[in-house]
Short mmCIF file of C-alpha atoms in Angstrom, two decimals:
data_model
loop_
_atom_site.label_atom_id
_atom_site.label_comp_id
_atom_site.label_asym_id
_atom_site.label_seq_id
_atom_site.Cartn_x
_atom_site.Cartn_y
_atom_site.Cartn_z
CA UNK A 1 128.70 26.09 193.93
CA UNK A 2 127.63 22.88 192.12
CA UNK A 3 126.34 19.78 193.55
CA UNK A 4 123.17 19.66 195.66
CA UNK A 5 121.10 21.67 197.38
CA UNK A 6 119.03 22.02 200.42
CA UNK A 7 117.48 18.63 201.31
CA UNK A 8 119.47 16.77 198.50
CA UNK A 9 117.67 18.82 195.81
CA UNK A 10 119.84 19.01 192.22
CA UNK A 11 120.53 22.26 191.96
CA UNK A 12 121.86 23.88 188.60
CA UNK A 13 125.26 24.79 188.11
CA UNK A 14 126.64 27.83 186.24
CA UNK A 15 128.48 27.12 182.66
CA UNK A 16 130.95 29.79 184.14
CA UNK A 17 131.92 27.83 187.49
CA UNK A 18 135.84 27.74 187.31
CA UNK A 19 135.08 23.56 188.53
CA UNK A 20 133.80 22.70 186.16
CA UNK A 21 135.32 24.14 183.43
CA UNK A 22 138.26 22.43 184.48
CA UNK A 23 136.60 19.36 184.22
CA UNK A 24 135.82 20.00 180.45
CA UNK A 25 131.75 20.72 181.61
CA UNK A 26 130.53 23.62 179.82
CA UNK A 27 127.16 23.54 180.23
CA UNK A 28 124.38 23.38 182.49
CA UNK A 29 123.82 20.04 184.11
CA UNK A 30 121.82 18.74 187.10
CA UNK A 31 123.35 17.19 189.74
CA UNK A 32 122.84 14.78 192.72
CA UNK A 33 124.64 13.45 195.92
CA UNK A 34 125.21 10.11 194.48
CA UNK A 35 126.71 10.66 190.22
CA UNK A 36 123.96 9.15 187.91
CA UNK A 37 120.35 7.81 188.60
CA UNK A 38 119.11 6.46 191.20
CA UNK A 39 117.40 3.43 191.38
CA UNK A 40 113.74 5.04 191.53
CA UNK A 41 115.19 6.77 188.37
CA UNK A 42 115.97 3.73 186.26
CA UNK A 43 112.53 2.27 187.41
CA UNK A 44 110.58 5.20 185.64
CA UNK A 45 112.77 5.10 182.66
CA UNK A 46 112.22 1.10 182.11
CA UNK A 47 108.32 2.16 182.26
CA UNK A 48 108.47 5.25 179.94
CA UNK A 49 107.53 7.11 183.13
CA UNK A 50 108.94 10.95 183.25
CA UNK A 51 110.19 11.85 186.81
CA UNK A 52 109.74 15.36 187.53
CA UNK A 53 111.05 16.32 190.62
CA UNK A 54 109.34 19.60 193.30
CA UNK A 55 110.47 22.91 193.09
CA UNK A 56 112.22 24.24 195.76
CA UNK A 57 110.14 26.87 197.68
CA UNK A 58 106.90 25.59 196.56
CA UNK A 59 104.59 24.84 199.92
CA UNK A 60 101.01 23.82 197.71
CA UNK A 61 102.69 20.87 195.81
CA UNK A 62 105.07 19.99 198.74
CA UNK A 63 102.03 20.14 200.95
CA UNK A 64 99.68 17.59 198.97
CA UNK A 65 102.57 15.45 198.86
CA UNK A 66 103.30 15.31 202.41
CA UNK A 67 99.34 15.06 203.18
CA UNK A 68 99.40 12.05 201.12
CA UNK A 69 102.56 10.54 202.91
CA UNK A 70 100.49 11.25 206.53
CA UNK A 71 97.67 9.80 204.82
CA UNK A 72 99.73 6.60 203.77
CA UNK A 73 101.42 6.18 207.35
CA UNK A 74 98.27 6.39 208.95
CA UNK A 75 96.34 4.40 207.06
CA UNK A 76 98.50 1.72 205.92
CA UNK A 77 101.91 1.98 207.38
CA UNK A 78 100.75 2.18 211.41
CA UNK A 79 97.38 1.62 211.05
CA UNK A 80 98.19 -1.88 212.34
CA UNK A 81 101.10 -4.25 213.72
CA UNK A 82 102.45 -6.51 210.99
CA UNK A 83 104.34 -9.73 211.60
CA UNK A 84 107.16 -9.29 208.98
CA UNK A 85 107.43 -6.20 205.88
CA UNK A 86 106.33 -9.11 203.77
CA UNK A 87 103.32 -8.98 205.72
CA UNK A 88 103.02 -5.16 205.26
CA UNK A 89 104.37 -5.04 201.82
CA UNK A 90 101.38 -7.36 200.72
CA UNK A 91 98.91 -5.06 202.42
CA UNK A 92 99.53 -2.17 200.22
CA UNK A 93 97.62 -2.68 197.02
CA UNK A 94 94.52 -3.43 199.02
CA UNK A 95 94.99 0.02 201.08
CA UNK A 96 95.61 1.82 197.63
CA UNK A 97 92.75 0.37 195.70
CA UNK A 98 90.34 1.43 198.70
CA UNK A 99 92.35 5.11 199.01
CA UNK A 100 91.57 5.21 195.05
CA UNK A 101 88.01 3.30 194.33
CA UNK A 102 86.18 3.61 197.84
CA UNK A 103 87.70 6.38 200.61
CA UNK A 104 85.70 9.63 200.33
CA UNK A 105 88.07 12.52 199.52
CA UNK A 106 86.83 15.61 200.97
CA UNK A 107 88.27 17.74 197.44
CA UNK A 108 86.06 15.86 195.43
CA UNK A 109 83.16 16.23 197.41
CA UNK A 110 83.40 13.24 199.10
CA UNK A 111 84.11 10.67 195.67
CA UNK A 112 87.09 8.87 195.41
CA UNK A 113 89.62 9.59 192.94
CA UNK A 114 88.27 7.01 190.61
CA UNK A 115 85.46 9.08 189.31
CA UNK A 116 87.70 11.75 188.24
CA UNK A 117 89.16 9.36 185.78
CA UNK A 118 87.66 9.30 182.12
CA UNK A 119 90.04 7.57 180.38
CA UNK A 120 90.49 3.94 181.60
CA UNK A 121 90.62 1.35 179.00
CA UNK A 122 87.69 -0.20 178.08
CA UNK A 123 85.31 2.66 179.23
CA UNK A 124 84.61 4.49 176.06
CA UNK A 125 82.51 2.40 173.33
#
C-alpha cells in the first residue's frame, strides 16, 4: 500500500500499485500524511538546506537523535519554569551556544563541539 508508514514515515510506493496507476502515477514517489511539504520542508528549501529524513530500522542514528532531544528537554526545555514561551523561546540560543562552545561532550573527550569545526569563516589566513 502507498501512503505512510510506521510513525508517519514516507514510505515508497510500487510503480505497479493498481492506485495509482489509476491515478496516472507511474513511478516511484514519496509520500506523506499531509500531500506536499511541510512547513519545516519549505524552511530548508528557502535556506538551500537538504532535508534528509532517518531510516526506518536504524537504532545508532535514531538514538543520537533522541539523546540530543533528552539533552535539549533537560537542559533547556525543563531545566527551569518560564513565565510565557516568549520567555523560553528567547532562552534557546544562549542554551545552544553553551551546548556547542562550552558543555564538555564526553565523545570528544570532554571538548565541545566547537573544536571539531575547521572550517568557520574567518579562521583560515
Amino acid at each position: 500500500m502507498c501512503g505512510v508508514g510506521p510513525r508517519d514515515r514516507p514510505v515508497r510506493c510500487p510503480a505497479s500499485d493498481p492506485d495509482r496507476q489509476r491515478q496516472g502515477v507511474h513511478r516511484p514517489v514519496r509520500t506523506r500524511s499531509r500531500p506536499g511539504p511541510v512547513r519545516f520542508d519549505r524552511i530548508c528549501a528557502g535556506h538551500d538546506i537538504g532535508h534528509l529524513l532517518t531510516a526506518p530500522r536504524s537504532p545508532t542514528t535514531t538514538g543520537k537523535i533522541e539523546r540530543f532531544h533528552r539533552t535539549l528537554a533537560d537542559g533547556w526545555a525543563y531545566a527551569r519554569f518560564y513565565d510565557s514561551e516568549a520567555e523560553q523561546r528567547a532562552a534557546l540560543p544562549g542554551w545552544l551556544h553553551f551546548y556547542n562552545h562550552h558543555r564538555a561532550h564526553s565523545a570528544l573527550r570532554g571538548q565541545p563541539p566547537i573544536t571539531r569545526l575547521t572550517n568557520l569563516p574567518g579562521h583560515h589566513t
